[in-house]
Short mmCIF file of C-alpha atoms in Angstrom, two decimals:
data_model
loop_
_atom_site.label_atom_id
_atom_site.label_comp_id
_atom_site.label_asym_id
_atom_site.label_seq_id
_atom_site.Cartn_x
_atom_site.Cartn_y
_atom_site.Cartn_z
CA UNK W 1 0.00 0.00 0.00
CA UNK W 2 1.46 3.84 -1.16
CA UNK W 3 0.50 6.50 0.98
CA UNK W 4 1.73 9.74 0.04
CA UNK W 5 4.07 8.21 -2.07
CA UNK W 6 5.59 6.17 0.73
CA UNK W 7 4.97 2.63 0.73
CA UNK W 8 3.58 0.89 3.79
CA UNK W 9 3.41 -2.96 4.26
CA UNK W 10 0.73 -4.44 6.52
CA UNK W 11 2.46 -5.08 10.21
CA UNK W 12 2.01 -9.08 11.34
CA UNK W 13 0.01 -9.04 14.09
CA UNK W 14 1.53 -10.90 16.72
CA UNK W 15 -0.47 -12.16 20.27
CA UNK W 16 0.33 -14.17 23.11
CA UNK W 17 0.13 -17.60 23.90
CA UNK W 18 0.73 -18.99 27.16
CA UNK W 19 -0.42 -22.67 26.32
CA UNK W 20 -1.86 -24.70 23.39
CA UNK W 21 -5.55 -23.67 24.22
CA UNK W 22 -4.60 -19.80 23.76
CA UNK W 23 -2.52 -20.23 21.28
CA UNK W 24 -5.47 -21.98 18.86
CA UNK W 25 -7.56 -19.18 20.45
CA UNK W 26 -5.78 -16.14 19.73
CA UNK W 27 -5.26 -17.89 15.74
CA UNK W 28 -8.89 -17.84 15.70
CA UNK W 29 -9.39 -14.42 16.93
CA UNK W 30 -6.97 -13.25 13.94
CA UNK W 31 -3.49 -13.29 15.15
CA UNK W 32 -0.73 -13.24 12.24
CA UNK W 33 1.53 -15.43 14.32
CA UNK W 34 2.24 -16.47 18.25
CA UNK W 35 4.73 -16.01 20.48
CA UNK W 36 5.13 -18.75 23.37
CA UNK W 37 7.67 -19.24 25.91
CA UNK W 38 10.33 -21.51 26.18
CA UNK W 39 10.36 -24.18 29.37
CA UNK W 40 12.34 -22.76 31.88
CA UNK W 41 14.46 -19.75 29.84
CA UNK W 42 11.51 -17.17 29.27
CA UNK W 43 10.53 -13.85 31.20
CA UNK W 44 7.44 -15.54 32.20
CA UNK W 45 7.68 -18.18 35.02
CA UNK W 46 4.37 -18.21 36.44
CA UNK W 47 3.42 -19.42 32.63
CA UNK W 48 6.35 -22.08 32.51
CA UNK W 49 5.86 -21.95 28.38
CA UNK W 50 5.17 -24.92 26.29
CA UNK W 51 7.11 -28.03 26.05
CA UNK W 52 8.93 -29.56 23.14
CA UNK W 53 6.44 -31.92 22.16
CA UNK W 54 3.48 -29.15 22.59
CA UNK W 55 5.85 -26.69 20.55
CA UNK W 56 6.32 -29.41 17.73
CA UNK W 57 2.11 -29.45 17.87
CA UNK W 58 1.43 -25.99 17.62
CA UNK W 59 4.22 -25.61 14.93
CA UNK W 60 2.60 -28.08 12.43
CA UNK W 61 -0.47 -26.73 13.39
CA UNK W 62 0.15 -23.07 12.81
CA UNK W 63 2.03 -23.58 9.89
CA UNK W 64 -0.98 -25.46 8.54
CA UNK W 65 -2.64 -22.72 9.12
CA UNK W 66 -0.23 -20.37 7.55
CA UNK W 67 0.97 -18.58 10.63
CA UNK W 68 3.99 -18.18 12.41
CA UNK W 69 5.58 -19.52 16.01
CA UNK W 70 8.24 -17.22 17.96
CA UNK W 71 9.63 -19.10 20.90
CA UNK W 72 10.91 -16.43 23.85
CA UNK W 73 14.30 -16.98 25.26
CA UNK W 74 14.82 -14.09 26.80
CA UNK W 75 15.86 -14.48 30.46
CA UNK W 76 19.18 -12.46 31.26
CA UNK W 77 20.66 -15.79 32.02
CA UNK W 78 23.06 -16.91 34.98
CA UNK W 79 25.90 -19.68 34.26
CA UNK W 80 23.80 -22.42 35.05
CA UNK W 81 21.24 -21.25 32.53
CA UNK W 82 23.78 -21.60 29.80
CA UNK W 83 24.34 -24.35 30.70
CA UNK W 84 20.71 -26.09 30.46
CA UNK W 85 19.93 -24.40 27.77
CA UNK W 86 22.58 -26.25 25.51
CA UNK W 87 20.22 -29.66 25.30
CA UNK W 88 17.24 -27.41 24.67
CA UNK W 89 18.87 -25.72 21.92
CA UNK W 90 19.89 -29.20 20.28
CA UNK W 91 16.11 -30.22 20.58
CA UNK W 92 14.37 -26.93 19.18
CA UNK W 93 17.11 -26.89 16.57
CA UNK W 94 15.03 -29.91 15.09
CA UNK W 95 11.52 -27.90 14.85
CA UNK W 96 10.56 -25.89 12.41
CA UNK W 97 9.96 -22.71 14.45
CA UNK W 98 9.89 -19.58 12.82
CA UNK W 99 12.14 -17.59 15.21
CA UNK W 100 13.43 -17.09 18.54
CA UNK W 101 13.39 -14.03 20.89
CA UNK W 102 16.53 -13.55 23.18
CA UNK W 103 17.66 -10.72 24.88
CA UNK W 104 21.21 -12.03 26.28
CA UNK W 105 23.98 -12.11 24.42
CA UNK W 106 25.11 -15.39 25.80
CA UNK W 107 21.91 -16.96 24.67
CA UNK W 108 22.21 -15.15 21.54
CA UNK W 109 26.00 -16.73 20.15
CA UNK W 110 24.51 -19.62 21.74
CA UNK W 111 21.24 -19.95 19.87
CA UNK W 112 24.50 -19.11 16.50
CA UNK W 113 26.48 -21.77 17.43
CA UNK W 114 23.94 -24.86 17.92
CA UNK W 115 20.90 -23.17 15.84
CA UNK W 116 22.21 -21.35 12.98
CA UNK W 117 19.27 -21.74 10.61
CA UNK W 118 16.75 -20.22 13.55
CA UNK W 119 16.08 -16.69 12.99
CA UNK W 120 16.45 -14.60 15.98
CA UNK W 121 14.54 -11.43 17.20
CA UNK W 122 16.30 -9.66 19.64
CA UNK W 123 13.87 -8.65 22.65
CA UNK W 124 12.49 -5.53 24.10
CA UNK W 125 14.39 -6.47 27.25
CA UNK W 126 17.72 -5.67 25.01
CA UNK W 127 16.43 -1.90 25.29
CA UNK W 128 17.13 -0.98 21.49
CA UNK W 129 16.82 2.70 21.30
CA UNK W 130 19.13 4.13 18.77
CA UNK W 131 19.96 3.13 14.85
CA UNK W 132 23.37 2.67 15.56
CA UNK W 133 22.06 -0.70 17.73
CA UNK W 134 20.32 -1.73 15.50
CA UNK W 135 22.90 -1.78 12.76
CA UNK W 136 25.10 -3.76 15.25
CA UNK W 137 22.46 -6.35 15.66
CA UNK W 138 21.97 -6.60 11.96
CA UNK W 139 25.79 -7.02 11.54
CA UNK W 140 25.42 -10.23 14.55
CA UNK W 141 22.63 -11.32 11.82
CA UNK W 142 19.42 -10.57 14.02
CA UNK W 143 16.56 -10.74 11.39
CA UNK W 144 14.39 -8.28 13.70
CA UNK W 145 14.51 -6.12 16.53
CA UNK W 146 11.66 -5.59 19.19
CA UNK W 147 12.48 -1.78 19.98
CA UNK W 148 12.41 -0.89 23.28
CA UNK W 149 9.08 0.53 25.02
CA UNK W 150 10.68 3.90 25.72
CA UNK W 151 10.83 5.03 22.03
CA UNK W 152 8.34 7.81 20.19
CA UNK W 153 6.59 7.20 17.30
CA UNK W 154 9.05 10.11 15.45
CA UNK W 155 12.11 7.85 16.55
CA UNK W 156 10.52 3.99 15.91
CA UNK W 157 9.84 5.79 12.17
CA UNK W 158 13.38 7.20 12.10
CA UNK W 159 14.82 4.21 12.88
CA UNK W 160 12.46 1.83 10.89
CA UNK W 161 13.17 4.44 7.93
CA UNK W 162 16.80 4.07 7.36
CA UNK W 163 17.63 0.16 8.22
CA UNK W 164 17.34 -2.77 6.48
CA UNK W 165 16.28 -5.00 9.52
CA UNK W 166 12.49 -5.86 11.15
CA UNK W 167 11.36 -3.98 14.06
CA UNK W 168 8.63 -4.38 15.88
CA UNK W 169 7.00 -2.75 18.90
CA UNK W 170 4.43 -3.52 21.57
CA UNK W 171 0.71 -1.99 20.97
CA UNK W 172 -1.05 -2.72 23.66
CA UNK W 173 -0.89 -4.83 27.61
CA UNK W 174 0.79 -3.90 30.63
CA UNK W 175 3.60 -1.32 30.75
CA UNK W 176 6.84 -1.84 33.28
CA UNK W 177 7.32 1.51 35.71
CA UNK W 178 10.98 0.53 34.88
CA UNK W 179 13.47 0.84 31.81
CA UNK W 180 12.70 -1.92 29.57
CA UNK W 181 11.60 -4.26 32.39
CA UNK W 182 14.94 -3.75 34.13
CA UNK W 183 13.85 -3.85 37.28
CA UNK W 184 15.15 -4.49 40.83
CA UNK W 185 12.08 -3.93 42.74
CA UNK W 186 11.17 -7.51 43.14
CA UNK W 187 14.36 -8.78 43.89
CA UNK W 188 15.07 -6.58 46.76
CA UNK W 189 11.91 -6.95 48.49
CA UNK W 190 10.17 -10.21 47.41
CA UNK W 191 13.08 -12.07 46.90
CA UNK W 192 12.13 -12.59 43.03
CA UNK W 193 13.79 -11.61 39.85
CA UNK W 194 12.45 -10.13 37.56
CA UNK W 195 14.36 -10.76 34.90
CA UNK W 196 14.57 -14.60 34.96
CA UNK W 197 10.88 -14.21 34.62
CA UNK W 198 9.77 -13.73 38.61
CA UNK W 199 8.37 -10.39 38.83
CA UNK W 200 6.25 -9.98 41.80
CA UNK W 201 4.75 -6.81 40.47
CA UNK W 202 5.90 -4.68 43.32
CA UNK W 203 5.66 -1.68 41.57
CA UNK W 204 1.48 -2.17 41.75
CA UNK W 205 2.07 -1.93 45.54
CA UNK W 206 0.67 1.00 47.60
CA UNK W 207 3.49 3.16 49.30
CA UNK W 208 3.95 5.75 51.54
CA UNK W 209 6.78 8.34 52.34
CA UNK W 210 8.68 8.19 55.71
CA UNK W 211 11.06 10.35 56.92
CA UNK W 212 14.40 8.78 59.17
CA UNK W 213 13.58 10.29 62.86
CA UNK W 214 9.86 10.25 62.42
CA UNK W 215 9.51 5.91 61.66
CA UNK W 216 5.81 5.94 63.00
CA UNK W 217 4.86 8.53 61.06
CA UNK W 218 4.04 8.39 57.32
CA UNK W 219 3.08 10.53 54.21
CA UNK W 220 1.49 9.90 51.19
CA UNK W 221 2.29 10.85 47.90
CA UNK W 222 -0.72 11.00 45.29
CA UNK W 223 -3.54 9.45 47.34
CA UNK W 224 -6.96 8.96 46.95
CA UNK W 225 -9.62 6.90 49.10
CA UNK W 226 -7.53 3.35 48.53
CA UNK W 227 -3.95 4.69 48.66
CA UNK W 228 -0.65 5.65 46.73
CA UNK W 229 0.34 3.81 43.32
CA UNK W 230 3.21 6.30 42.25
CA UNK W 231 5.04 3.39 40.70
CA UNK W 232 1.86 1.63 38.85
CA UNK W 233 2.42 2.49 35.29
CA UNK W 234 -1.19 2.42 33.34
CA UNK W 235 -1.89 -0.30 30.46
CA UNK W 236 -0.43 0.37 26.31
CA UNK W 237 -3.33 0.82 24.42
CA UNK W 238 -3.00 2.33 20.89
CA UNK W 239 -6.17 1.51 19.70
CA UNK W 240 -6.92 5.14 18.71
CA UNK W 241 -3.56 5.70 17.24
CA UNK W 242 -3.42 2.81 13.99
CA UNK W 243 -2.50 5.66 11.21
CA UNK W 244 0.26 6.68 13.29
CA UNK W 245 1.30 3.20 14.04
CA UNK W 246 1.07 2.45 10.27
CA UNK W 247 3.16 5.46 9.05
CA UNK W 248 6.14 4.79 11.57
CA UNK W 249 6.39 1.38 9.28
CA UNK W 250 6.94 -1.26 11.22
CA UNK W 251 7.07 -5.08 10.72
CA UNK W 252 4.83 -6.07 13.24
CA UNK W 253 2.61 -5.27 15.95
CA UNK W 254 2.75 -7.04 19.26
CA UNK W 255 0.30 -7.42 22.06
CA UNK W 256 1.12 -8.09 25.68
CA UNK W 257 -0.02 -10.93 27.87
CA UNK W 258 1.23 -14.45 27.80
CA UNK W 259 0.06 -14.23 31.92
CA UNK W 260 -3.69 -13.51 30.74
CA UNK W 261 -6.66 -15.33 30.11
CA UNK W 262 -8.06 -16.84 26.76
CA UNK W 263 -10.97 -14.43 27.06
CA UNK W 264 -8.53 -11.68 27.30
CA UNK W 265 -6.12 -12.46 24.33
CA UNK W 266 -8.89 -13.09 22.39
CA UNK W 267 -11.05 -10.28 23.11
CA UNK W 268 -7.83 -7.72 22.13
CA UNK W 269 -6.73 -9.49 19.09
CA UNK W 270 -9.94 -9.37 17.58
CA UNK W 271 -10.02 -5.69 18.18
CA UNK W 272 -6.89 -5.08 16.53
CA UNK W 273 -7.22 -7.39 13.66
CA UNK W 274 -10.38 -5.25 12.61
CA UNK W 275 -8.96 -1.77 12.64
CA UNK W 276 -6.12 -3.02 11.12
CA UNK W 277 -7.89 -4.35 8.35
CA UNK W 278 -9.99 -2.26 7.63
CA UNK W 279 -7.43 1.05 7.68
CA UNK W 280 -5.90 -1.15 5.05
CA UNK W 281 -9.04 -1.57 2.77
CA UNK W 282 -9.51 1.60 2.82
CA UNK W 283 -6.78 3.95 4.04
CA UNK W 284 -7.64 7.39 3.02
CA UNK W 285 -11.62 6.99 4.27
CA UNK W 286 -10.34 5.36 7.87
CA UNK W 287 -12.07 6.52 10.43
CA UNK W 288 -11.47 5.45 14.02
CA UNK W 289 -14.76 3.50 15.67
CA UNK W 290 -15.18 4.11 19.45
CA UNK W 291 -16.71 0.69 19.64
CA UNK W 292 -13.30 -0.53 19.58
CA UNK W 293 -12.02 1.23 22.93
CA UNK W 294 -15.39 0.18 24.63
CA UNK W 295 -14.57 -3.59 23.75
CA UNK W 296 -11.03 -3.15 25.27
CA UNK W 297 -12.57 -1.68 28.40
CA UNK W 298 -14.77 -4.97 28.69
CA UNK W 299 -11.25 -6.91 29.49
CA UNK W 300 -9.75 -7.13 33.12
CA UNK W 301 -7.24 -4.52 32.33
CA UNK W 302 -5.43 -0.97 34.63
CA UNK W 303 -6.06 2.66 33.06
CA UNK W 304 -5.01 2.79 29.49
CA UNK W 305 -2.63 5.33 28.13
CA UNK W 306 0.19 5.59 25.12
CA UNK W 307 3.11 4.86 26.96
CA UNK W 308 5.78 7.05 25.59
CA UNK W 309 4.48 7.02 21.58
CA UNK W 310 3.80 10.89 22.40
CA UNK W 311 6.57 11.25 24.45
CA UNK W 312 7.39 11.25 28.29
CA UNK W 313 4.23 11.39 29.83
CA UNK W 314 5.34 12.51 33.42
CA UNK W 315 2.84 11.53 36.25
CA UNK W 316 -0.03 10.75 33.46
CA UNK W 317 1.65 7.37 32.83
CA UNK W 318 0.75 6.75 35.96
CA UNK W 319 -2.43 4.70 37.08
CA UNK W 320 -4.80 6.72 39.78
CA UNK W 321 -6.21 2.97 40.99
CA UNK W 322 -5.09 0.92 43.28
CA UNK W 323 -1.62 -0.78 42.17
CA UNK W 324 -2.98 -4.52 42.65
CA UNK W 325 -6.58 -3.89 41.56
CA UNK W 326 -7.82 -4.10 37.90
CA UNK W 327 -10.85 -2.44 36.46
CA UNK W 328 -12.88 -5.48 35.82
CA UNK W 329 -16.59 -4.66 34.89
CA UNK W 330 -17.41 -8.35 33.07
CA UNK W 331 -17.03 -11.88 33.77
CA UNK W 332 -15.58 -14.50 31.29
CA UNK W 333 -18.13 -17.46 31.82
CA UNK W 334 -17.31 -19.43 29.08
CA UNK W 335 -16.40 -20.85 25.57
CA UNK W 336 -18.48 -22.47 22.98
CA UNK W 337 -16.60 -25.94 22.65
CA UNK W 338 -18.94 -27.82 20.28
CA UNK W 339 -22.23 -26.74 17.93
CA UNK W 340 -24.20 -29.37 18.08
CA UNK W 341 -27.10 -27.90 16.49
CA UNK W 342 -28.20 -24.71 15.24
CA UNK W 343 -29.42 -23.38 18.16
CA UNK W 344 -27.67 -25.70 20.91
CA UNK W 345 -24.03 -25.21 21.47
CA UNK W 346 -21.99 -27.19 24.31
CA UNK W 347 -20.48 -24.75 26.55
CA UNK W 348 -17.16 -24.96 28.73
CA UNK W 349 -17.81 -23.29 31.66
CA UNK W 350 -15.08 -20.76 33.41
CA UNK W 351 -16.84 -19.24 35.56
CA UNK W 352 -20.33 -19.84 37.54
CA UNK W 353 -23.48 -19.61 35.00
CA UNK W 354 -26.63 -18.97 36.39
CA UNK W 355 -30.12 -19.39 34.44
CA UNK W 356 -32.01 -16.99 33.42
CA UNK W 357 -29.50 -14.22 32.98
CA UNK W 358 -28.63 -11.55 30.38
CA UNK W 359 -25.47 -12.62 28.80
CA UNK W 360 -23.50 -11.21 25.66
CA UNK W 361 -22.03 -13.78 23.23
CA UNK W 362 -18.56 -12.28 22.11
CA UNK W 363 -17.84 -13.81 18.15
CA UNK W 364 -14.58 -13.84 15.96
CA UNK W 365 -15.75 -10.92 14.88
CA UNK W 366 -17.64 -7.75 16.53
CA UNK W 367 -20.64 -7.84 13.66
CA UNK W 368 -20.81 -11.18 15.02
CA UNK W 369 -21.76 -10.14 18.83
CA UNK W 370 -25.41 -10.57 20.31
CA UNK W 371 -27.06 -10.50 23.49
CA UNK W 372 -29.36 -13.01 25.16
CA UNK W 373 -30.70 -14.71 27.79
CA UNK W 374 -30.27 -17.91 29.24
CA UNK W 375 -33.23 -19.42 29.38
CA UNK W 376 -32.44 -23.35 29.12
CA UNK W 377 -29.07 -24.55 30.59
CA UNK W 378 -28.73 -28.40 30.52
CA UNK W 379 -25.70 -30.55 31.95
CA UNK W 380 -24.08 -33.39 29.80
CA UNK W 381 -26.94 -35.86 30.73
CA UNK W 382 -29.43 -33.59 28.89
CA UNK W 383 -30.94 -32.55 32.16
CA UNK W 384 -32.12 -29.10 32.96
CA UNK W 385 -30.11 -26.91 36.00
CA UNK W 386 -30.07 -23.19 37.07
CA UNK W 387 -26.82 -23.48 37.46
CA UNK W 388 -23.39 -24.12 35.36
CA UNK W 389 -20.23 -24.48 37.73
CA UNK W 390 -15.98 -23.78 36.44
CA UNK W 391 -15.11 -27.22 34.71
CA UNK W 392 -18.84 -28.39 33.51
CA UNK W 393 -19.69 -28.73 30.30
CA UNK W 394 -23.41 -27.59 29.74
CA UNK W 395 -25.75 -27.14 26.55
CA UNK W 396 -27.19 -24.01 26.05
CA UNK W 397 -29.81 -22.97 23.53
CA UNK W 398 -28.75 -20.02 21.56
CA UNK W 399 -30.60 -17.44 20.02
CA UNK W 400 -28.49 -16.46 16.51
CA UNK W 401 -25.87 -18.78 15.56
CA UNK W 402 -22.63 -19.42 16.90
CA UNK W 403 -19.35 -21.17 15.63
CA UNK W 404 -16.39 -22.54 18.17
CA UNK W 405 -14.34 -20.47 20.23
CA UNK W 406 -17.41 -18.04 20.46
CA UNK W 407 -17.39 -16.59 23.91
CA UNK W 408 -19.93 -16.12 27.14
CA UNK W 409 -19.26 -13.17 29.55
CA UNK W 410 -21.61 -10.76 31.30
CA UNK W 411 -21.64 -7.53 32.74
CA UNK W 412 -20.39 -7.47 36.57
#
């Protein structure tokens, strides 16, 4: 596509995947391509990352499907890491993926020396700021680089602009009150690192200010009725912004949240993937929906803001709720797992379903949303209950069609 006589190729659109059930998910949703985390040697441990045999799966799979796997590697690794990643290496060497992500430069001459035919993206955590970095990467043979977080627009475009290598850059999930994720926070006081994948999210704590001779006596900083959050950075969210994100001409487009639910990843990819496509179809008579904003408010997420696209925000990149509270106005209840007919569709439940209750049916798609009410839940014996518990799997009649991987949630 020419724009002003510059030429702008669509960005992949990349989403997490934190298992096998996501990753299908998030495909379905409209997701260009995955990225996953490698067992043991990602920035994720509380989502330990799929295994060899499950990353062998999804690859045929995806790749079936014409889309793309990116395995994360991108701990800041100790000696012993290096060590165990050598076998792990030899192993992924043998699948197919389409590229790994590494931030360390250990990992990186070791991904060179046992993986040579792997592409590698080099990580946000590498805090890429400048051309000149870039350049050096390119010279190591780093197909693309995930620019750091820190970056304008004017600068991602600059650099994009005048190198021959990928970038990429995160659009939307949870920001890091630190620079690129290098934080020490956790460590110090929780006794986790954060960058072998451990964070214990102190920055979403609530503090106060003491002063040395005065112990029992404390101040606040910014404060409202539930406390002080000075650290808690608010949520990416550039829905409002695609033009802009198209003309800095980048590869691809990443979203946040390996940690998050299905509803979740699914819910912002399909947001994404429409404005996307339809600023490409029709560039010149884009116009920015509102409905699009409102759908990413119906996710568990903090404040949204732009990060520093538009520069250093000062204290507005800075959530005003509590640090280890989300705004969370709807419930994920469930996915549709099986049509059976074309108005009963077998339901997987998430959360408690009760009868007789307004619910909104989330699609692939947002033309493809309805509301309705439950009217006749049955369990797997075909008998009739008021009530659907986390685990069950429950028929529901439906009022409009629905495919698989349609979604259940409802207004808190």
């Amino acid at each position: 596509m020419q724009i002003n006589n510059f030429s702008y190729k669509k960005p992949e659109l990349i989403a997490p995947a934190g298992d096998l059930e996501k990753l299908r998910t998030v495909i379905e949703y409209g997701a260009d391509a995955v990225y996953v985390g490698g067992e043991g040697f990602n920035l994720r441990m509380g989502a330990p990352g799929l295994t060899l045999p499950e990353i062998t799966e999804a690859t045929t799979w995806l790749h079936g499907q014409r889309k793309k796997i990116y395995i994360a590697l991108n701990i800041f690794a100790r000696n012993y890491h290096v060590s165990g990643i050598r076998p792990y290496l030899k192993k992924l060497a043998e699948i197919p993926v389409d590229a790994v992500i590494v931030s360390d430069p250990g990992i990186f001459l070791l991904v060179r020396e046992i993986a040579p035919h792997i592409p590698i993206h080099l990580s946000t955590q590498a805090n890429t700021t400048n051309l000149k970095s870039v350049e050096f990467w390119h010279q190591q043979g780093v197909k693309r680089v995930i620019l750091a977080r820190e970056l304008t627009l004017g600068e991602i475009k600059e650099i994009t602009g005048n190198s021959c290598t990928e970038t990429e850059v995160f659009v939307h999930g949870a920001m890091c009150m630190s620079y690129s994720g290098r934080c020490l926070l956790s460590s110090f006081m929780a006794n986790r690192h954060a960058n072998l994948g451990d964070c214990s999210h102190s920055c979403r704590w609530q503090y106060v200010l003491k002063e040395e001779k005065r112990p029992n006596e404390t101040y606040p900083i910014v404060e409202d009725e539930s406390g002080t959050f000075i650290l808690s950075s608010k949520d990416l969210c550039m829905i409002q912004h695609i033009p802009e994100l198209v003309h800095a001409g980048v590869a691809a487009w990443k979203i946040e949240g390996r940690m998050k639910s299905q509803y979740y990843v699914a819910a912002v990819t399909r947001v994404y993937r429409e404005a996307l496509d339809r600023y490409f179809a029709d560039p010149h008579g884009y116009v920015y929906d509102p409905k699009w904003l409102s759908e990413l408010e119906k996710v568990s997420h903090r404040e949204y803001g732009t990060g520093f696209f538009f520069g250093n925000q000062g204290y507005k990149s800075q959530t005003t709720h509590p640090g280890n509270s989300y705004i969370k106005e709807y419930d994920y209840l469930g996915m549709i797992n099986n049509v059976l007919s074309d108005d009963v569709a077998e339901v997987l439940v998430k959360n408690r379903i009760l009868g007789n209750t307004s619910i909104e049916v989330m699609g692939r798609r947002l033309s493809e949303d309805f509301t309705q009410v439950l009217l006749d839940i049955k369990n797997e014996y075909h008998e009739s209950i008021e009530t659907a518990h986390v685990g069950q799997k429950v028929l529901i009649k439906m009022s409009r069609p629905v495919h698989k991987y349609f979604m259940l949630r409802k207004c808190g």
